[in-house]
Coordinates of C-alpha atoms in Angstrom, one line a residue:
X1435 CA -0.4 25.4 -12.8
X1436 CA -3.9 24.4 -13.7
X1437 CA -5.5 21.5 -11.9
X1438 CA -8.3 19.4 -13.4
X1439 CA -8.7 21.6 -16.5
X1440 CA -6.5 19.7 -18.9
X1441 CA -8.6 18.9 -22.1
X1442 CA -8.4 15.7 -24.0
X1443 CA -7.0 15.7 -27.5
X1444 CA -10.5 15.7 -28.9
X1445 CA -11.3 18.9 -27.0
X1446 CA -8.2 20.8 -27.9
X1447 CA -9.6 22.4 -31.0
X1448 CA -12.7 23.4 -29.1
X1449 CA -10.6 24.9 -26.3
X1450 CA -8.5 26.9 -28.8
X1451 CA -11.6 28.2 -30.7
X1452 CA -13.5 29.1 -27.5
X1453 CA -10.5 31.0 -26.2
X1454 CA -10.0 32.8 -29.4
X1455 CA -13.6 33.9 -29.6
X1456 CA -13.6 35.0 -25.9
X1457 CA -10.4 37.0 -26.5
X1458 CA -11.8 38.8 -29.5
X1459 CA -15.0 39.7 -27.7
X1460 CA -12.9 41.0 -24.7
X1461 CA -10.7 43.1 -27.0
X1462 CA -13.3 44.4 -29.5
X1463 CA -16.6 44.1 -27.7
X1464 CA -19.4 44.9 -28.2
X1465 CA -18.8 43.2 -31.5
X1466 CA -21.3 41.7 -34.0
X1467 CA -21.2 38.0 -34.8
X1468 CA -20.4 38.8 -38.4
X1469 CA -17.4 40.9 -37.4
X1470 CA -16.4 38.2 -34.9
X1471 CA -16.5 35.5 -37.6
X1472 CA -14.2 37.5 -39.9
X1473 CA -11.7 38.3 -37.1
X1474 CA -11.7 34.7 -35.8
X1475 CA -11.7 33.2 -39.4
X1476 CA -14.3 30.8 -38.2
X1477 CA -17.5 29.8 -40.0
X1478 CA -20.7 31.7 -38.9
X1479 CA -22.2 28.5 -37.7
X1480 CA -19.2 27.8 -35.4
X1481 CA -19.4 31.4 -34.1
X1482 CA -23.1 30.9 -33.3
X1483 CA -22.5 27.7 -31.4
X1484 CA -19.5 29.0 -29.4
X1485 CA -21.2 32.3 -28.5
X1486 CA -24.4 30.5 -27.5
X1487 CA -22.5 28.3 -25.1
X1488 CA -20.6 31.4 -23.7
X1489 CA -23.9 33.2 -23.2
X1490 CA -25.6 30.2 -21.6
X1491 CA -22.6 30.0 -19.2
X1492 CA -23.0 33.7 -18.4
X1493 CA -19.5 34.5 -19.6
X1494 CA -20.7 36.7 -22.5
X1495 CA -23.8 38.8 -22.9
X1496 CA -25.5 40.7 -25.7
X1497 CA -25.3 44.4 -25.8
X1498 CA -26.6 47.1 -28.2
X1499 CA -24.2 49.5 -29.8
X1500 CA -24.6 52.1 -32.6
X1501 CA -23.9 50.7 -36.1
X1502 CA -22.0 53.7 -37.7
X1503 CA -23.4 54.7 -41.0
X1504 CA -26.9 53.2 -40.5
X1505 CA -30.1 54.6 -39.0
X1506 CA -32.6 52.8 -37.0
X1507 CA -32.2 50.5 -34.1
X1508 CA -28.7 49.9 -32.7
X1509 CA -27.0 46.7 -33.7
X1510 CA -26.7 43.9 -31.2
X1511 CA -23.2 42.8 -30.4
X1512 CA -21.4 40.7 -27.8
X1513 CA -19.4 41.7 -24.8
X1514 CA -17.8 40.1 -21.8
X1515 CA -20.0 39.4 -18.8
X1516 CA -17.7 39.7 -15.8
X1517 CA -20.4 40.4 -13.2
X1518 CA -20.6 37.7 -10.6
X1519 CA -17.3 36.1 -11.6
X1520 CA -14.2 36.7 -9.4
X1521 CA -10.7 35.3 -8.9
X1522 CA -8.1 35.6 -6.3
X1523 CA -4.5 36.9 -6.9
X1524 CA -1.7 36.3 -4.6
X1525 CA 1.8 37.9 -4.7
X1526 CA 4.5 36.5 -2.4
X1527 CA 7.1 39.1 -1.6
X1528 CA 10.0 39.2 0.7
X1529 CA 8.4 39.2 4.2
X1530 CA 4.9 40.1 2.9
X1531 CA 2.0 38.7 1.0
X1532 CA -0.4 40.7 -1.2
X1533 CA -3.9 39.3 -1.8
X1534 CA -6.3 40.8 -4.3
X1535 CA -9.8 40.0 -5.4
X1536 CA -10.7 40.9 -9.1
X1537 CA -13.5 40.2 -11.5
X1538 CA -13.0 38.5 -14.9
X1539 CA -12.3 41.8 -16.5
X1540 CA -9.4 42.2 -14.1
X1541 CA -11.0 45.1 -12.3
X1542 CA -9.8 45.3 -8.7
X1543 CA -12.5 44.6 -6.1
X1544 CA -10.3 44.5 -3.0
X1545 CA -6.6 44.2 -2.2
X1546 CA -4.4 44.2 0.9
X1547 CA -0.8 43.5 2.0
X1548 CA 0.2 41.9 5.2
X1549 CA 3.4 40.5 6.8
X1550 CA 4.6 37.0 5.9
X1551 CA 7.1 35.6 8.4
X1552 CA 10.0 33.4 7.3
X1553 CA 8.6 29.9 7.8
X1554 CA 9.3 26.3 6.6
X1555 CA 7.5 23.8 4.5
X1556 CA 4.2 22.8 6.0
X1557 CA 4.1 25.8 8.2
X1558 CA 4.7 28.0 5.1
X1559 CA 1.7 26.4 3.4
X1560 CA -0.5 26.7 6.5
X1561 CA 0.4 30.4 6.8
X1562 CA -0.6 31.2 3.2
X1563 CA -3.9 29.3 3.6
X1564 CA -4.5 31.2 6.9
X1565 CA -3.8 34.5 5.1
X1566 CA -6.3 33.6 2.3
X1567 CA -8.9 32.5 4.9
X1568 CA -8.6 35.7 6.8
X1569 CA -8.9 37.7 3.5
X1570 CA -12.1 35.8 2.6
X1571 CA -13.5 36.4 6.1
X1572 CA -12.9 40.2 6.0
X1573 CA -14.4 40.5 2.5
X1574 CA -17.2 37.9 2.6
X1575 CA -19.8 40.5 2.0
X1576 CA -18.4 41.2 -1.5
X1577 CA -17.4 37.7 -2.5
X1578 CA -19.1 36.2 -5.5
X1579 CA -18.4 33.2 -7.6
X1580 CA -14.7 32.4 -7.3
X1581 CA -13.2 30.8 -10.5
X1582 CA -9.4 30.4 -9.8
X1583 CA -6.4 31.4 -7.7
X1584 CA -3.3 32.8 -9.3
X1585 CA 0.0 33.1 -7.5
X1586 CA 3.3 34.8 -8.4
X1587 CA 6.7 34.7 -6.7
X1588 CA 10.2 35.5 -7.6
X1589 CA 11.5 32.0 -6.9
X1590 CA 12.4 28.8 -8.8
X1591 CA 9.0 27.5 -9.6
X1592 CA 7.4 24.7 -11.6
X1593 CA 4.3 26.3 -13.2
X1594 CA 3.0 23.1 -14.7
X1595 CA 3.0 21.1 -11.4
X1596 CA 2.5 24.1 -9.1
X1597 CA 5.6 23.5 -7.1
X1598 CA 7.9 26.1 -5.5
X1599 CA 11.4 24.5 -5.6
X1600 CA 13.3 27.2 -3.7
X1601 CA 13.1 30.9 -2.8
X1602 CA 15.8 33.6 -2.1
X1603 CA 13.5 34.9 0.6
X1604 CA 12.2 31.8 2.5
X1605 CA 13.9 28.7 3.7
X1606 CA 11.6 26.3 1.8
X1607 CA 12.2 23.4 -0.5
X1608 CA 9.9 21.7 -3.1
X1609 CA 6.6 23.1 -1.8
X1610 CA 3.5 21.6 -3.6
X1611 CA 1.6 24.9 -3.3
X1612 CA -0.7 24.2 -6.3
X1613 CA -2.0 20.8 -5.2
X1614 CA -2.3 21.9 -1.5
X1615 CA -4.4 25.0 -2.4
X1616 CA -6.5 23.0 -4.9
X1617 CA -7.3 20.4 -2.2
X1618 CA -8.3 23.1 0.2
X1619 CA -10.4 25.2 -2.2
X1620 CA -11.3 23.0 -5.1
X1621 CA -10.3 25.8 -7.5
X1622 CA -7.8 25.7 -10.4
X1623 CA -4.4 27.1 -9.2
X1624 CA -2.0 29.0 -11.5
X1625 CA 1.6 29.5 -10.3
X1626 CA 4.2 31.5 -12.2
X1627 CA 7.5 33.4 -11.6
X1628 CA 6.9 37.0 -10.9
X1629 CA 8.9 38.4 -13.8
X1630 CA 7.3 36.1 -16.3
X1631 CA 3.9 37.0 -15.1
X1632 CA 4.7 40.7 -15.3
X1633 CA 5.9 40.3 -18.9
X1634 CA 2.6 38.5 -19.7
X1635 CA 0.7 41.4 -18.2
X1636 CA 2.6 44.0 -20.2
X1637 CA 2.1 42.0 -23.4
X1638 CA -1.7 41.6 -22.8
X1639 CA -2.7 45.1 -21.8
X1640 CA 0.4 47.1 -21.1
X1641 CA 3.4 48.7 -22.9
X1642 CA 4.0 45.5 -24.9
X1643 CA 0.4 45.1 -26.2
X1644 CA 0.2 43.8 -29.8
X1645 CA 4.0 43.0 -29.8
X1646 CA 4.8 39.5 -30.8
X1647 CA 8.5 39.7 -29.9
X1648 CA 9.6 41.6 -26.8
X1649 CA 12.1 41.6 -24.0
X1650 CA 11.2 42.9 -20.6
X1651 CA 14.2 43.8 -18.4
X1652 CA 13.7 44.2 -14.6
X1653 CA 16.3 46.2 -12.7
X1654 CA 15.4 46.2 -9.1
X1655 CA 16.9 44.5 -6.0
X1656 CA 17.0 41.5 -8.3
X1657 CA 17.8 41.7 -12.1
X1658 CA 16.1 39.5 -14.5
X1659 CA 14.3 39.3 -17.9
X1660 CA 11.1 38.0 -19.5
X1661 CA 11.2 37.2 -23.2
X1662 CA 8.3 36.8 -25.6
X1663 CA 9.0 35.4 -29.1
X1664 CA 6.4 34.8 -31.8
X1665 CA 3.7 35.6 -29.2
X1666 CA 4.8 32.9 -26.7
X1667 CA 6.6 33.4 -23.4
X1668 CA 10.0 31.7 -23.3
X1669 CA 10.3 29.2 -20.4
X1670 CA 6.7 30.0 -19.3
X1671 CA 6.0 26.3 -18.8
X1672 CA 9.0 25.3 -16.7
X1673 CA 11.1 26.5 -13.8
X1674 CA 13.8 28.1 -16.0
X1675 CA 13.9 31.9 -16.3
X1676 CA 16.1 34.2 -18.3
X1677 CA 18.9 34.6 -15.8
X1678 CA 20.7 37.6 -17.1
X1679 CA 21.2 38.9 -13.6
X1680 CA 23.7 36.1 -13.0
X1681 CA 25.8 36.7 -16.2
X1682 CA 29.4 37.6 -15.3
X1683 CA 30.3 41.1 -16.4
X1684 CA 33.2 41.7 -14.0
X1685 CA 35.6 38.8 -13.4
X1686 CA 37.3 40.8 -10.6
X1687 CA 34.0 41.9 -9.0
X1688 CA 32.2 41.0 -5.9
X1689 CA 31.0 37.5 -5.1
X1690 CA 27.3 37.0 -5.8
X1691 CA 24.9 35.1 -3.5
X1692 CA 24.6 32.6 -6.4
X1693 CA 28.3 31.7 -5.8
X1694 CA 29.8 33.3 -8.9
X1695 CA 31.9 36.4 -9.2
X1696 CA 30.9 39.7 -10.7
X1697 CA 27.4 38.9 -11.8
X1698 CA 25.4 41.7 -13.5
X1699 CA 23.2 41.8 -10.4
X1700 CA 26.2 42.7 -8.1
X1701 CA 26.7 45.8 -10.3
X1702 CA 23.3 47.0 -11.4
X1703 CA 21.0 45.7 -8.7
X1704 CA 19.4 48.6 -6.8
X1705 CA 21.1 47.8 -3.5
X1706 CA 24.5 47.4 -5.2
X1707 CA 24.0 50.7 -7.0
X1708 CA 23.4 52.5 -3.7
X1709 CA 26.4 50.7 -2.1
X1710 CA 28.6 51.9 -5.0
X1711 CA 27.2 55.4 -4.7
X1712 CA 27.9 55.7 -1.0
X1713 CA 31.5 54.6 -1.5
X1714 CA 32.0 57.3 -4.3
X1715 CA 30.1 60.1 -2.7
X1716 CA 32.8 60.9 -0.2
X1717 CA 35.3 61.6 -3.0
X1718 CA 32.8 64.1 -4.5
X1719 CA 32.1 66.6 -1.6
X1720 CA 30.0 68.9 -3.9
X1721 CA 27.7 66.0 -4.9
X1722 CA 24.1 66.0 -3.8
X1723 CA 24.6 62.3 -2.9
X1724 CA 26.5 63.1 0.3
X1725 CA 23.6 62.2 2.6
X1726 CA 23.2 59.6 5.3
X1727 CA 19.7 58.6 4.0
X1728 CA 20.6 57.8 0.4
X1729 CA 17.8 56.0 -1.5
X1730 CA 17.3 55.2 -5.2
X1731 CA 14.7 58.1 -5.4
X1732 CA 17.3 60.6 -4.1
X1733 CA 19.9 59.2 -6.6
X1734 CA 17.4 59.8 -9.4
X1735 CA 16.5 63.2 -8.1
X1736 CA 20.2 64.2 -8.1
X1737 CA 20.6 62.9 -11.6
X1738 CA 17.6 65.0 -12.8
X1739 CA 19.3 68.0 -11.2
X1740 CA 22.4 67.2 -13.3
X1741 CA 24.5 66.1 -10.4
X1742 CA 27.7 64.9 -12.2
X1743 CA 28.3 61.8 -9.9
X1744 CA 24.7 60.7 -10.1
X1745 CA 24.6 61.1 -13.9
X1746 CA 27.9 59.1 -14.2
X1747 CA 26.5 56.3 -12.1
X1748 CA 23.3 56.0 -14.1
X1749 CA 25.1 56.2 -17.4
X1750 CA 27.5 53.4 -16.2
X1751 CA 24.5 51.2 -15.3
X1752 CA 23.0 51.8 -18.8
X1753 CA 26.3 50.8 -20.5
X1754 CA 26.7 47.6 -18.6
X1755 CA 23.1 46.6 -19.2
X1756 CA 23.4 47.6 -22.8
X1757 CA 26.2 45.2 -23.4
X1758 CA 24.1 42.3 -22.3
X1759 CA 21.0 43.5 -24.1
X1760 CA 23.0 43.8 -27.4
X1761 CA 23.5 40.0 -27.3
X1762 CA 19.9 39.4 -26.5
X1763 CA 18.8 41.7 -29.4
X1764 CA 20.9 39.6 -31.8
X1765 CA 19.4 36.4 -30.5
X1766 CA 15.7 37.4 -30.2
X1767 CA 15.3 40.4 -32.5
X1768 CA 12.6 42.1 -30.4
X1769 CA 10.3 44.9 -31.5
X1770 CA 10.5 46.5 -28.0
X1771 CA 12.6 46.3 -24.9
X1772 CA 10.5 47.1 -21.8
X1773 CA 12.3 48.4 -18.7
X1774 CA 10.7 47.8 -15.3
X1775 CA 12.8 49.7 -12.7
X1776 CA 12.9 52.6 -10.3
X1777 CA 15.5 53.9 -12.7
X1778 CA 12.8 54.8 -15.2
X1779 CA 12.7 58.1 -13.3
X1780 CA 16.0 58.9 -15.1
X1781 CA 15.2 57.2 -18.4
X1782 CA 16.6 60.2 -20.4
X1783 CA 20.0 59.2 -19.1
X1784 CA 19.6 55.4 -18.8
X1785 CA 17.9 54.6 -22.1
X1786 CA 20.3 56.4 -24.5
X1787 CA 23.2 54.6 -22.7
X1788 CA 21.6 51.2 -23.3
X1789 CA 20.6 52.1 -26.9
X1790 CA 24.2 53.2 -27.7
X1791 CA 25.6 49.9 -26.6
X1792 CA 23.0 48.0 -28.5
X1793 CA 23.8 50.0 -31.7
X1794 CA 27.5 49.4 -31.3
X1795 CA 27.3 45.7 -30.5
X1796 CA 24.4 44.2 -32.4
X1797 CA 23.3 43.7 -36.0
X1798 CA 22.3 47.1 -37.4
X1799 CA 19.1 45.7 -38.9
X1800 CA 18.0 44.5 -35.5
X1801 CA 19.2 47.4 -33.3
X1802 CA 17.6 50.1 -35.5
X1803 CA 14.1 48.7 -35.2
X1804 CA 14.0 48.1 -31.4
X1805 CA 12.3 50.6 -29.1
X1806 CA 13.2 51.0 -25.5
X1807 CA 10.2 52.0 -23.4
X1808 CA 9.1 51.9 -19.7
X1809 CA 6.7 49.2 -18.5
X1810 CA 3.2 50.5 -18.0
X1811 CA 2.8 48.8 -14.7
X1812 CA 4.8 49.0 -11.5
X1813 CA 6.3 45.9 -9.9
X1814 CA 3.7 45.9 -7.1
X1815 CA 0.2 44.7 -6.3
X1816 CA -1.6 41.8 -8.0
X1817 CA -2.0 43.0 -11.6
X1818 CA 0.8 40.6 -12.8
X1819 CA -0.9 37.7 -11.1
X1820 CA -4.2 38.7 -12.8
X1821 CA -2.5 38.3 -16.1
X1822 CA -2.3 34.5 -15.5
X1823 CA -6.0 34.3 -15.3
X1824 CA -6.5 36.5 -18.4
X1825 CA -4.0 34.3 -20.3
X1826 CA -5.8 31.1 -19.3
X1827 CA -9.1 32.6 -20.4
X1828 CA -7.7 33.5 -23.8
X1829 CA -6.2 30.1 -24.3
X1830 CA -9.5 28.5 -23.4
X1831 CA -8.0 26.5 -20.6
X1832 CA -10.0 28.0 -17.8
X1833 CA -13.0 28.8 -20.0
X1834 CA -13.8 25.1 -20.6
X1835 CA -13.9 24.4 -16.9
X1836 CA -16.2 27.4 -16.3
X1837 CA -18.5 26.4 -19.1
X1838 CA -18.7 22.9 -17.7
X1839 CA -19.6 24.2 -14.3

């Protein structure tokens, strides 16, 4: 959600061009104005006007860099000026909150995690504000100019209006988090589903960089997906997410918390994988998995030691996921499938099983070109939340507000 940074129709072209120029400077800086004009496909006069405004707002600065092939004084180019600009990132987890302070280049200044009790409605909002106030108090000596707050949560959210409709972790309903925090801080507030934000982060500066079409699959306690097509996130502007975790794959399976039977998450969610492993381990007395303290790390270690039961379990997970991914490959024709999961530690078993199902069940022209790779970032900390700010700078949405003071 963004509050009070919605441009009029007249300003839309300016917003787009400013965002484009800023993105190119961020990606290629120091870059000359001539090179910037060519990459942006904007007239030199437009580049001069936009960059002057960015420099006057202290968002961009001039810097010398060697002009290869020429002698004499170094050329003068443009680079991002992140000094003095900061934003706050908030990640709401099950029973905890992570708060991070970053500069406009997304460099981490400070970050900490603290408990977040199960609370209700107004108390929930007050608790989050108290956590943020406490964070500001502890780090007031390094606080500079705050530009925005970004918040991510694996919940049903409305990013446009900044509302958390419901959460699997907290007993809350239709919480107006965006407007509440904006009233308290005066800052623009950006809210997004955690998986969507993680996919945006991977596409901007992670394993999905420079990909226009990608699918990110998350296999953790929860199972979900983020999809980017033609450079745009699917469902990024509403509360819908790609709910592959609640696709039925076993009509005779367990009842899911969503109310359906045999959802993918009941089979390949990490907790359910461990539950299945415990039930099978007793039938395989020679397996390394016969331990009272079984964890997903121990399962992966056993598979890496070629334990037959562990290998079979991981391979089965890959096959079941692959059947769903084959359908998604036929629909979205991605360049890459990113996997975000603790199971990346056994990707030499998991990925071929997924790839085999995709090859068998999807269009050959689509399946041959798709690469399966691990996400660059782990599902922790505030990096995914930072991607919302980076995205709003690149779109020009946040930039206009900063330039106007």
